[in-house]
Structure formats: structure tokens, C-alpha cells
């Protein structure tokens, strides 16, 4: 059984505090939007899909106990609080797109004279609640398509070695995972020899979280430092790099955890396929280039301290971007719940999503 980072029962929300892992497993109650904003901003919950889910569920938890007699008031509350939640971590696009969809839904329900305030509230809450189910189904599909894609290039009985960066598993999603979902699928087919996970400095999501998931699920894993990737690719056969994404834009450029860009460059040099695994809700078709992506900068203490203990010289200046952008030309394929696409062919996916009107129906 995979780890459960998000608990939603009886319209009560709890999240596993990921800043305490792997030493302590503790769930935090999220009673409303203010709590939701804090756990996202403090990275107690992280991973683009999980951020969107927790943000929206925090709104659901808050308005569930309120009584609304005016649809306009409810609509205004929904719009204001969703926009506030988006500000918690601006680089991840999932919560922004979810907010836009839900605000549009609130506007539509508000304008429908046949919908009462209580009906509007109930339909809005039910829409949010389906996010968990959809994300899990999407992740399983990503795992299936990704594992099939990687196995195309190896002999039928061969085992594969892959590298992943940051955490993209059950702790970053509703369950199963995106890039780690692909790895889980390979393992489930008995085709995975080894997954190498980077420590992912400075917040150590790989060392603390990915390695925790691998050990928990008995997946063969090896932890490496971020600066060991080149040496690993030179000394051992690596079949693929698989990472997640916080935002994919129209031209195929991808924002992901800091350090992803340099791994993509190393993969290109060593001839290793580089894949990005992400749901359609991570694709921002309204942004044309990765140069337009706003990169969140984190506190300098994440670099200068470990467990509240200073490791850097006092007075040194720091630069701590949380993400970097990998250009489309370094990406072999983008693995989605709809299939695997070349970065320069995302327009096909855009048309599919628009025709089916299901990209943001959680």
C-alpha cells in the first residue's frame, strides 16, 4: 500500500507534514483556506498536483460548515480565496488552472436562476471532491504510458536503470505518482533493476521523501548526491531520466525542481532519454515560452541551515530559486495521462483537451 499524503474524510482535511519526514509521520488538520495557504507555502505539502488538491480541499473544508443565502456572496468568497491560495507558491500551474476552472464554475452556477445557494454550494463541493479520484486515475495512466515508452527501447527481458530528481510520488500527488508512478509501473512489471534518486538540495526532497517511498514500497533504489549524476551516467548504463513538472508551457519548455535543467544537459551529452511525467493540468497553453515562467525564490535558511543548525559562514549571501526551466530541445517526451508527446507536438494535446472539455474537470 502506497503512502497517503492527503486524508479527506467527512469533509475534514488532514495532510502528512512532509517537513518532518522521514523521522516523524504526523498529520496536520487543515480547517480552512488560511491553513491551506500555510501548509503549501511552508512546503508541508508539496508537488504540483498535491498543491492544487490541498488548496481546493481547504476551501471545501472551510465553506462546508457555512450557510449561504446569497449566491453572489458565495461566488465572491470562492474567487477571492482561490486567488489567495494561488499566491502560496506561484510557479506550480496546477492550482492556478484549478482555480480558474472553479471560479468559472462558480460564475456559471451563480448566473443560473434554477440553482439555489445551497445547490450551488453542494455542486461546487462535489466538483472539488472528485479531484482526488481523477488525480489517482491520471497517475496510473501516466505510469502505464511511461513504462511502455521506456521499455520500447530495451530488449524484451532486459531490466532498466533510471534516474529521478526530487519527489513525484504518493507524497506529491493524490497517490501513485507521476515520474515515480512510471517507476512503480516498471517495478510492477518486474522490469526495474535500479532507480537512482538524487538528494535534491537544498530541501532534500529526494533524500527525505523519494527514498522514504522507495523503501516503503520495497522498490530497488539508490540515493546519490546531486553532483554525482554525470559520473553515474558515464560509469553505468542508464536507460532513462524521469522527472516531474510544476509547469509545462506551449512550446514544451518545462519548469521543475532546481537541478532538473543540469540533469537534462547531462542526459543529452550521454545520450540518455529524458522524460517529463505530468498530468494535463500541469500544461499551461496560455504561456508560450519557459522564459515567461515566474520562478519562486525560497528563504536563504534552506541553504545555510540543516535542521536549524547553520552550516554556512555567517554573512554569506545566498540565491535560492526553487525551480529551473528545462528547454524543450532537451526533452525526449512528455508523458501525460493521454499518452506520450514530443515537446513540439503539444498542440495536438491542446486540441484534444479543448474538444473533450475535460482538462480541468476534476
mmCIF file of C-alpha atoms in Angstrom:
data_model
loop_
_atom_site.group_PDB
_atom_site.id
_atom_site.type_symbol
_atom_site.label_atom_id
_atom_site.label_comp_id
_atom_site.label_asym_id
_atom_site.label_seq_id
_atom_site.Cartn_x
_atom_site.Cartn_y
_atom_site.Cartn_z
ATOM 1 C CA UNK A 1 0.000 0.000 0.000
ATOM 2 C CA UNK A 2 1.414 3.371 -1.023
ATOM 3 C CA UNK A 3 1.690 6.282 1.365
ATOM 4 C CA UNK A 4 -1.268 8.592 1.897
ATOM 5 C CA UNK A 5 -0.255 12.249 1.965
ATOM 6 C CA UNK A 6 -3.819 13.628 1.874
ATOM 7 C CA UNK A 7 -6.712 12.421 4.040
ATOM 8 C CA UNK A 8 -10.224 13.642 3.201
ATOM 9 C CA UNK A 9 -12.984 12.047 5.245
ATOM 10 C CA UNK A 10 -16.329 13.560 6.215
ATOM 11 C CA UNK A 11 -15.175 16.782 4.566
ATOM 12 C CA UNK A 12 -12.348 17.037 7.072
ATOM 13 C CA UNK A 13 -8.863 17.555 5.655
ATOM 14 C CA UNK A 14 -5.551 16.324 7.042
ATOM 15 C CA UNK A 15 -2.163 16.343 5.367
ATOM 16 C CA UNK A 16 1.019 14.471 6.178
ATOM 17 C CA UNK A 17 3.601 17.048 7.285
ATOM 18 C CA UNK A 18 6.384 16.369 4.812
ATOM 19 C CA UNK A 19 8.850 18.683 6.525
ATOM 20 C CA UNK A 20 9.093 16.131 9.348
ATOM 21 C CA UNK A 21 9.707 13.077 7.160
ATOM 22 C CA UNK A 22 11.312 10.599 7.286
ATOM 23 C CA UNK A 23 11.862 10.818 11.049
ATOM 24 C CA UNK A 24 8.288 11.632 12.071
ATOM 25 C CA UNK A 25 4.958 10.791 10.405
ATOM 26 C CA UNK A 26 2.458 13.369 11.613
ATOM 27 C CA UNK A 27 -0.818 14.525 10.096
ATOM 28 C CA UNK A 28 -1.932 18.158 10.359
ATOM 29 C CA UNK A 29 -5.541 19.297 10.354
ATOM 30 C CA UNK A 30 -6.316 21.859 7.655
ATOM 31 C CA UNK A 31 -9.506 23.625 8.705
ATOM 32 C CA UNK A 32 -9.703 26.286 6.030
ATOM 33 C CA UNK A 33 -8.022 28.428 3.418
ATOM 34 C CA UNK A 34 -5.599 30.144 5.781
ATOM 35 C CA UNK A 35 -4.334 26.747 6.964
ATOM 36 C CA UNK A 36 -4.206 25.590 3.338
ATOM 37 C CA UNK A 37 -2.096 28.575 2.289
ATOM 38 C CA UNK A 38 0.339 27.999 5.154
ATOM 39 C CA UNK A 39 0.917 24.264 4.588
ATOM 40 C CA UNK A 40 1.514 24.926 0.874
ATOM 41 C CA UNK A 41 3.812 27.899 1.407
ATOM 42 C CA UNK A 42 5.807 26.131 4.123
ATOM 43 C CA UNK A 43 6.131 23.034 1.914
ATOM 44 C CA UNK A 44 4.399 20.815 4.455
ATOM 45 C CA UNK A 45 2.543 19.683 1.362
ATOM 46 C CA UNK A 46 4.341 19.920 -1.988
ATOM 47 C CA UNK A 47 4.227 18.610 -5.515
ATOM 48 C CA UNK A 48 2.155 20.468 -8.103
ATOM 49 C CA UNK A 49 -0.835 18.052 -8.184
ATOM 50 C CA UNK A 50 -0.969 17.801 -4.377
ATOM 51 C CA UNK A 51 -0.756 21.585 -4.000
ATOM 52 C CA UNK A 52 -3.812 22.001 -6.225
ATOM 53 C CA UNK A 53 -5.769 19.301 -4.432
ATOM 54 C CA UNK A 54 -4.960 20.502 -0.919
ATOM 55 C CA UNK A 55 -5.599 24.128 -1.814
ATOM 56 C CA UNK A 56 -9.038 23.383 -3.238
ATOM 57 C CA UNK A 57 -9.942 20.939 -0.471
ATOM 58 C CA UNK A 58 -9.000 23.559 2.135
ATOM 59 C CA UNK A 59 -11.608 25.833 0.554
ATOM 60 C CA UNK A 60 -14.130 22.986 0.549
ATOM 61 C CA UNK A 61 -13.457 22.309 4.241
ATOM 62 C CA UNK A 62 -14.000 25.972 5.052
ATOM 63 C CA UNK A 63 -17.231 26.576 3.191
ATOM 64 C CA UNK A 64 -18.754 23.196 4.102
ATOM 65 C CA UNK A 65 -19.798 24.452 7.516
ATOM 66 C CA UNK A 66 -21.055 27.833 6.278
ATOM 67 C CA UNK A 67 -24.611 28.681 5.270
ATOM 68 C CA UNK A 68 -25.076 30.896 2.213
ATOM 69 C CA UNK A 69 -28.319 32.637 1.294
ATOM 70 C CA UNK A 70 -26.813 34.763 -1.462
ATOM 71 C CA UNK A 71 -25.072 33.159 -4.443
ATOM 72 C CA UNK A 72 -23.193 36.374 -5.184
ATOM 73 C CA UNK A 73 -21.593 36.304 -1.742
ATOM 74 C CA UNK A 74 -20.608 32.656 -2.219
ATOM 75 C CA UNK A 75 -19.158 33.383 -5.650
ATOM 76 C CA UNK A 76 -17.114 36.292 -4.301
ATOM 77 C CA UNK A 77 -15.793 34.188 -1.432
ATOM 78 C CA UNK A 78 -14.797 31.387 -3.805
ATOM 79 C CA UNK A 79 -12.983 33.714 -6.194
ATOM 80 C CA UNK A 80 -11.156 35.679 -3.514
ATOM 81 C CA UNK A 81 -9.962 32.658 -1.577
ATOM 82 C CA UNK A 82 -8.881 30.673 -4.612
ATOM 83 C CA UNK A 83 -6.819 33.615 -5.868
ATOM 84 C CA UNK A 84 -5.248 33.876 -2.412
ATOM 85 C CA UNK A 85 -4.326 30.180 -2.457
ATOM 86 C CA UNK A 86 -2.629 30.560 -5.852
ATOM 87 C CA UNK A 87 -0.229 33.079 -4.281
ATOM 88 C CA UNK A 88 1.160 30.472 -1.861
ATOM 89 C CA UNK A 89 3.522 29.015 -4.494
ATOM 90 C CA UNK A 90 3.320 30.787 -7.850
ATOM 91 C CA UNK A 91 5.466 28.544 -10.073
ATOM 92 C CA UNK A 92 3.244 25.440 -9.926
ATOM 93 C CA UNK A 93 0.484 25.886 -12.509
ATOM 94 C CA UNK A 94 -1.945 23.176 -11.367
ATOM 95 C CA UNK A 95 -3.527 25.229 -8.617
ATOM 96 C CA UNK A 96 -3.788 28.276 -10.894
ATOM 97 C CA UNK A 97 -5.615 26.306 -13.575
ATOM 98 C CA UNK A 98 -7.798 24.603 -10.986
ATOM 99 C CA UNK A 99 -8.694 27.998 -9.539
ATOM 100 C CA UNK A 100 -9.582 29.375 -12.968
ATOM 101 C CA UNK A 101 -11.824 26.405 -13.697
ATOM 102 C CA UNK A 102 -13.544 26.520 -10.305
ATOM 103 C CA UNK A 103 -14.072 30.278 -10.498
ATOM 104 C CA UNK A 104 -15.649 29.770 -13.914
ATOM 105 C CA UNK A 105 -17.887 27.064 -12.448
ATOM 106 C CA UNK A 106 -18.909 29.365 -9.588
ATOM 107 C CA UNK A 107 -19.769 32.124 -12.061
ATOM 108 C CA UNK A 108 -21.868 29.731 -14.128
ATOM 109 C CA UNK A 109 -23.760 28.403 -11.110
ATOM 110 C CA UNK A 110 -24.265 31.897 -9.759
ATOM 111 C CA UNK A 111 -25.905 33.033 -13.006
ATOM 112 C CA UNK A 112 -28.226 30.012 -13.236
ATOM 113 C CA UNK A 113 -31.601 31.052 -11.826
ATOM 114 C CA UNK A 114 -32.604 27.433 -11.294
ATOM 115 C CA UNK A 115 -29.704 26.837 -8.908
ATOM 116 C CA UNK A 116 -30.266 27.827 -5.274
ATOM 117 C CA UNK A 117 -27.408 28.923 -2.970
ATOM 118 C CA UNK A 118 -27.418 25.523 -1.225
ATOM 119 C CA UNK A 119 -27.430 23.689 -4.570
ATOM 120 C CA UNK A 120 -24.548 25.864 -5.791
ATOM 121 C CA UNK A 121 -22.530 25.082 -2.674
ATOM 122 C CA UNK A 122 -23.202 21.320 -2.902
ATOM 123 C CA UNK A 123 -22.298 21.090 -6.581
ATOM 124 C CA UNK A 124 -19.150 23.129 -6.027
ATOM 125 C CA UNK A 125 -18.031 20.878 -3.147
ATOM 126 C CA UNK A 126 -18.722 17.684 -5.100
ATOM 127 C CA UNK A 127 -16.670 19.006 -8.025
ATOM 128 C CA UNK A 128 -13.684 19.585 -5.747
ATOM 129 C CA UNK A 129 -14.027 16.173 -4.121
ATOM 130 C CA UNK A 130 -13.616 14.359 -7.431
ATOM 131 C CA UNK A 131 -10.092 15.804 -7.747
ATOM 132 C CA UNK A 132 -8.624 13.048 -5.592
ATOM 133 C CA UNK A 133 -10.142 10.284 -7.714
ATOM 134 C CA UNK A 134 -9.157 11.915 -11.005
ATOM 135 C CA UNK A 135 -5.573 12.547 -9.950
ATOM 136 C CA UNK A 136 -5.100 8.929 -8.909
ATOM 137 C CA UNK A 137 -6.547 7.663 -12.203
ATOM 138 C CA UNK A 138 -4.357 10.093 -14.173
ATOM 139 C CA UNK A 139 -1.249 8.969 -12.325
ATOM 140 C CA UNK A 140 -1.929 5.305 -13.057
ATOM 141 C CA UNK A 141 -2.318 6.162 -16.750
ATOM 142 C CA UNK A 142 0.932 8.159 -16.704
ATOM 143 C CA UNK A 143 2.693 5.175 -15.146
ATOM 144 C CA UNK A 144 1.350 2.829 -17.817
ATOM 145 C CA UNK A 145 2.247 5.050 -20.794
ATOM 146 C CA UNK A 146 5.641 5.946 -19.354
ATOM 147 C CA UNK A 147 6.756 2.414 -18.616
ATOM 148 C CA UNK A 148 5.640 1.252 -22.072
ATOM 149 C CA UNK A 149 7.582 4.098 -23.694
ATOM 150 C CA UNK A 150 10.812 3.323 -21.838
ATOM 151 C CA UNK A 151 10.583 -0.414 -22.484
ATOM 152 C CA UNK A 152 10.261 0.129 -26.251
ATOM 153 C CA UNK A 153 13.991 0.783 -26.480
ATOM 154 C CA UNK A 154 15.234 -2.236 -24.486
ATOM 155 C CA UNK A 155 15.201 -5.995 -25.181
ATOM 156 C CA UNK A 156 12.113 -7.900 -24.057
ATOM 157 C CA UNK A 157 13.753 -9.468 -21.000
ATOM 158 C CA UNK A 158 16.084 -6.615 -20.038
ATOM 159 C CA UNK A 159 15.888 -4.749 -16.758
ATOM 160 C CA UNK A 160 16.229 -0.968 -16.769
ATOM 161 C CA UNK A 161 18.040 1.609 -14.694
ATOM 162 C CA UNK A 162 16.539 5.076 -14.347
ATOM 163 C CA UNK A 163 17.325 8.352 -12.596
ATOM 164 C CA UNK A 164 14.748 10.606 -10.974
ATOM 165 C CA UNK A 165 15.009 14.023 -9.318
ATOM 166 C CA UNK A 166 13.006 15.493 -6.442
ATOM 167 C CA UNK A 167 9.826 13.713 -5.260
ATOM 168 C CA UNK A 168 6.970 12.863 -7.618
ATOM 169 C CA UNK A 169 5.227 10.004 -5.865
ATOM 170 C CA UNK A 170 2.352 9.476 -3.453
ATOM 171 C CA UNK A 171 3.656 12.335 -1.328
ATOM 172 C CA UNK A 172 3.396 14.784 -4.241
ATOM 173 C CA UNK A 173 0.030 13.663 -5.624
ATOM 174 C CA UNK A 174 -3.226 12.026 -4.574
ATOM 175 C CA UNK A 175 -1.411 8.684 -4.856
ATOM 176 C CA UNK A 176 0.885 6.533 -7.031
ATOM 177 C CA UNK A 177 2.736 9.500 -8.521
ATOM 178 C CA UNK A 178 3.815 10.916 -11.869
ATOM 179 C CA UNK A 179 7.512 10.217 -12.555
ATOM 180 C CA UNK A 180 7.563 7.874 -9.578
ATOM 181 C CA UNK A 181 4.359 6.373 -10.955
ATOM 182 C CA UNK A 182 6.301 5.392 -14.086
ATOM 183 C CA UNK A 183 8.941 3.839 -11.854
ATOM 184 C CA UNK A 184 6.269 1.994 -9.864
ATOM 185 C CA UNK A 185 4.836 0.667 -13.126
ATOM 186 C CA UNK A 186 8.264 -0.590 -14.240
ATOM 187 C CA UNK A 187 8.735 -2.257 -10.874
ATOM 188 C CA UNK A 188 5.271 -3.825 -11.069
ATOM 189 C CA UNK A 189 6.233 -5.376 -14.409
ATOM 190 C CA UNK A 190 9.459 -6.771 -12.877
ATOM 191 C CA UNK A 191 11.478 -4.698 -15.350
ATOM 192 C CA UNK A 192 13.206 -2.298 -12.942
ATOM 193 C CA UNK A 193 16.753 -3.109 -11.904
ATOM 194 C CA UNK A 194 17.509 0.152 -10.116
ATOM 195 C CA UNK A 195 16.231 3.677 -9.623
ATOM 196 C CA UNK A 196 18.754 6.324 -8.645
ATOM 197 C CA UNK A 197 17.220 9.255 -6.779
ATOM 198 C CA UNK A 198 19.073 12.491 -6.215
ATOM 199 C CA UNK A 199 19.146 14.092 -2.767
ATOM 200 C CA UNK A 200 17.632 17.258 -4.341
ATOM 201 C CA UNK A 201 19.295 20.032 -2.400
ATOM 202 C CA UNK A 202 18.627 22.316 -0.706
ATOM 203 C CA UNK A 203 15.308 20.965 0.626
ATOM 204 C CA UNK A 204 16.329 17.315 0.191
ATOM 205 C CA UNK A 205 13.035 16.035 -1.204
ATOM 206 C CA UNK A 206 14.868 13.111 -2.797
ATOM 207 C CA UNK A 207 16.799 12.109 0.310
ATOM 208 C CA UNK A 208 13.885 12.607 2.689
ATOM 209 C CA UNK A 209 10.824 11.762 0.611
ATOM 210 C CA UNK A 210 11.608 9.758 -2.541
ATOM 211 C CA UNK A 211 13.960 7.420 -0.694
ATOM 212 C CA UNK A 212 11.277 7.066 2.005
ATOM 213 C CA UNK A 213 8.719 5.991 -0.599
ATOM 214 C CA UNK A 214 11.135 3.601 -2.297
ATOM 215 C CA UNK A 215 11.989 1.866 0.967
ATOM 216 C CA UNK A 216 8.307 1.808 1.999
ATOM 217 C CA UNK A 217 7.260 0.139 -1.275
ATOM 218 C CA UNK A 218 10.362 -2.100 -1.479
ATOM 219 C CA UNK A 219 11.429 -0.606 -4.813
ATOM 220 C CA UNK A 220 15.174 -1.078 -5.505
ATOM 221 C CA UNK A 221 16.635 2.387 -5.043
ATOM 222 C CA UNK A 222 19.979 4.095 -4.586
ATOM 223 C CA UNK A 223 20.368 7.613 -3.212
ATOM 224 C CA UNK A 224 23.014 9.828 -4.829
ATOM 225 C CA UNK A 225 24.163 13.396 -4.305
ATOM 226 C CA UNK A 226 23.066 15.936 -6.911
ATOM 227 C CA UNK A 227 26.641 16.326 -8.167
ATOM 228 C CA UNK A 228 27.062 12.595 -8.878
ATOM 229 C CA UNK A 229 24.737 12.400 -11.892
ATOM 230 C CA UNK A 230 27.402 12.938 -14.556
ATOM 231 C CA UNK A 231 29.702 10.339 -13.043
ATOM 232 C CA UNK A 232 26.825 7.867 -12.790
ATOM 233 C CA UNK A 233 25.840 8.330 -16.437
ATOM 234 C CA UNK A 234 29.444 7.847 -17.540
ATOM 235 C CA UNK A 235 30.102 4.749 -15.442
ATOM 236 C CA UNK A 236 26.802 2.841 -15.740
ATOM 237 C CA UNK A 237 24.164 2.247 -18.379
ATOM 238 C CA UNK A 238 21.172 4.450 -17.637
ATOM 239 C CA UNK A 239 18.073 3.816 -19.729
ATOM 240 C CA UNK A 240 16.157 6.995 -18.902
ATOM 241 C CA UNK A 241 15.787 10.026 -16.713
ATOM 242 C CA UNK A 242 12.224 10.582 -15.481
ATOM 243 C CA UNK A 243 11.233 13.792 -13.706
ATOM 244 C CA UNK A 244 8.009 15.585 -12.880
ATOM 245 C CA UNK A 245 6.931 19.121 -13.724
ATOM 246 C CA UNK A 246 5.391 22.072 -11.967
ATOM 247 C CA UNK A 247 4.565 23.727 -15.270
ATOM 248 C CA UNK A 248 4.848 22.781 -18.939
ATOM 249 C CA UNK A 249 4.267 25.596 -21.423
ATOM 250 C CA UNK A 250 3.050 25.587 -25.004
ATOM 251 C CA UNK A 251 6.467 25.198 -26.662
ATOM 252 C CA UNK A 252 7.406 22.258 -24.409
ATOM 253 C CA UNK A 253 9.692 24.118 -22.003
ATOM 254 C CA UNK A 254 9.283 22.709 -18.511
ATOM 255 C CA UNK A 255 9.709 24.135 -15.010
ATOM 256 C CA UNK A 256 10.669 21.636 -12.350
ATOM 257 C CA UNK A 257 12.679 21.464 -9.136
ATOM 258 C CA UNK A 258 16.010 23.282 -9.259
ATOM 259 C CA UNK A 259 18.690 20.969 -10.649
ATOM 260 C CA UNK A 260 16.486 19.429 -13.329
ATOM 261 C CA UNK A 261 17.989 21.577 -16.098
ATOM 262 C CA UNK A 262 21.546 20.437 -15.447
ATOM 263 C CA UNK A 263 20.458 16.768 -15.376
ATOM 264 C CA UNK A 264 18.794 17.281 -18.775
ATOM 265 C CA UNK A 265 22.045 18.710 -20.174
ATOM 266 C CA UNK A 266 23.989 15.733 -18.822
ATOM 267 C CA UNK A 267 21.435 13.316 -20.263
ATOM 268 C CA UNK A 268 21.758 14.942 -23.692
ATOM 269 C CA UNK A 269 25.554 14.672 -23.586
ATOM 270 C CA UNK A 270 25.467 10.998 -22.555
ATOM 271 C CA UNK A 271 22.660 10.012 -24.928
ATOM 272 C CA UNK A 272 20.176 9.182 -22.166
ATOM 273 C CA UNK A 273 16.461 9.769 -22.955
ATOM 274 C CA UNK A 274 15.000 12.495 -20.738
ATOM 275 C CA UNK A 275 11.277 12.278 -19.949
ATOM 276 C CA UNK A 276 8.918 14.616 -18.135
ATOM 277 C CA UNK A 277 5.892 12.973 -16.494
ATOM 278 C CA UNK A 278 2.988 15.306 -15.745
ATOM 279 C CA UNK A 279 -0.807 15.406 -15.955
ATOM 280 C CA UNK A 280 -2.537 17.693 -18.433
ATOM 281 C CA UNK A 281 -3.328 20.029 -15.542
ATOM 282 C CA UNK A 282 0.398 20.876 -15.415
ATOM 283 C CA UNK A 283 0.349 22.165 -19.006
ATOM 284 C CA UNK A 284 -0.133 25.910 -19.402
ATOM 285 C CA UNK A 285 -1.162 26.508 -23.007
ATOM 286 C CA UNK A 286 -1.540 30.239 -22.287
ATOM 287 C CA UNK A 287 2.209 30.631 -21.802
ATOM 288 C CA UNK A 288 4.363 30.370 -24.918
ATOM 289 C CA UNK A 289 7.875 30.072 -23.511
ATOM 290 C CA UNK A 290 9.646 28.981 -20.365
ATOM 291 C CA UNK A 291 11.199 32.443 -20.147
ATOM 292 C CA UNK A 292 7.786 33.678 -19.007
ATOM 293 C CA UNK A 293 7.559 31.338 -16.025
ATOM 294 C CA UNK A 294 7.801 33.077 -12.671
ATOM 295 C CA UNK A 295 10.416 31.273 -10.590
ATOM 296 C CA UNK A 296 9.772 31.178 -6.867
ATOM 297 C CA UNK A 297 12.729 32.104 -4.634
ATOM 298 C CA UNK A 298 12.911 30.448 -1.242
ATOM 299 C CA UNK A 299 14.405 31.627 2.095
ATOM 300 C CA UNK A 300 18.187 31.564 2.381
ATOM 301 C CA UNK A 301 17.937 29.431 5.528
ATOM 302 C CA UNK A 302 17.186 26.410 3.322
ATOM 303 C CA UNK A 303 20.778 26.683 2.075
ATOM 304 C CA UNK A 304 22.574 27.958 5.172
ATOM 305 C CA UNK A 305 20.988 25.618 7.726
ATOM 306 C CA UNK A 306 20.217 21.925 8.162
ATOM 307 C CA UNK A 307 17.782 21.049 10.966
ATOM 308 C CA UNK A 308 18.206 24.577 12.355
ATOM 309 C CA UNK A 309 21.981 24.125 12.512
ATOM 310 C CA UNK A 310 23.972 26.677 10.484
ATOM 311 C CA UNK A 311 26.373 25.016 8.048
ATOM 312 C CA UNK A 312 27.366 28.096 6.032
ATOM 313 C CA UNK A 313 29.519 31.030 7.075
ATOM 314 C CA UNK A 314 27.537 33.816 8.715
ATOM 315 C CA UNK A 315 27.118 36.835 6.463
ATOM 316 C CA UNK A 316 27.332 34.964 3.147
ATOM 317 C CA UNK A 317 24.712 35.983 0.583
ATOM 318 C CA UNK A 318 22.500 33.310 -0.950
ATOM 319 C CA UNK A 319 20.465 32.754 -4.114
ATOM 320 C CA UNK A 320 17.828 30.064 -3.699
ATOM 321 C CA UNK A 321 15.499 29.597 -6.698
ATOM 322 C CA UNK A 322 13.124 26.694 -6.100
ATOM 323 C CA UNK A 323 12.817 25.766 -9.789
ATOM 324 C CA UNK A 324 14.621 25.961 -13.108
ATOM 325 C CA UNK A 325 13.402 25.664 -16.688
ATOM 326 C CA UNK A 326 14.462 22.828 -18.992
ATOM 327 C CA UNK A 327 14.268 23.825 -22.698
ATOM 328 C CA UNK A 328 12.080 21.662 -24.916
ATOM 329 C CA UNK A 329 15.010 20.607 -27.101
ATOM 330 C CA UNK A 330 16.480 18.643 -24.173
ATOM 331 C CA UNK A 331 13.252 16.700 -23.524
ATOM 332 C CA UNK A 332 12.679 13.357 -25.265
ATOM 333 C CA UNK A 333 8.996 13.134 -24.430
ATOM 334 C CA UNK A 334 6.281 14.437 -22.125
ATOM 335 C CA UNK A 335 4.326 11.623 -20.501
ATOM 336 C CA UNK A 336 0.698 12.508 -19.746
ATOM 337 C CA UNK A 337 -2.454 10.577 -18.871
ATOM 338 C CA UNK A 338 -3.363 10.848 -22.578
ATOM 339 C CA UNK A 339 -0.104 9.369 -23.870
ATOM 340 C CA UNK A 340 3.482 10.395 -24.626
ATOM 341 C CA UNK A 341 4.060 13.521 -26.718
ATOM 342 C CA UNK A 342 7.064 15.200 -28.254
ATOM 343 C CA UNK A 343 7.502 18.682 -26.753
ATOM 344 C CA UNK A 344 6.949 20.290 -30.160
ATOM 345 C CA UNK A 345 3.699 18.364 -30.620
ATOM 346 C CA UNK A 346 1.757 19.553 -27.576
ATOM 347 C CA UNK A 347 -0.691 21.405 -29.814
ATOM 348 C CA UNK A 348 -2.260 18.010 -30.573
ATOM 349 C CA UNK A 349 -2.884 17.552 -26.864
ATOM 350 C CA UNK A 350 -4.309 21.050 -26.550
ATOM 351 C CA UNK A 351 -6.862 20.349 -29.260
ATOM 352 C CA UNK A 352 -7.805 17.061 -27.599
ATOM 353 C CA UNK A 353 -8.336 18.731 -24.234
ATOM 354 C CA UNK A 354 -10.387 21.536 -25.749
ATOM 355 C CA UNK A 355 -12.578 19.184 -27.765
ATOM 356 C CA UNK A 356 -13.268 16.937 -24.804
ATOM 357 C CA UNK A 357 -13.602 19.797 -22.309
ATOM 358 C CA UNK A 358 -12.153 17.620 -19.602
ATOM 359 C CA UNK A 359 -8.740 19.070 -18.866
ATOM 360 C CA UNK A 360 -9.822 20.797 -15.697
ATOM 361 C CA UNK A 361 -12.843 18.711 -14.729
ATOM 362 C CA UNK A 362 -11.526 17.278 -11.540
#
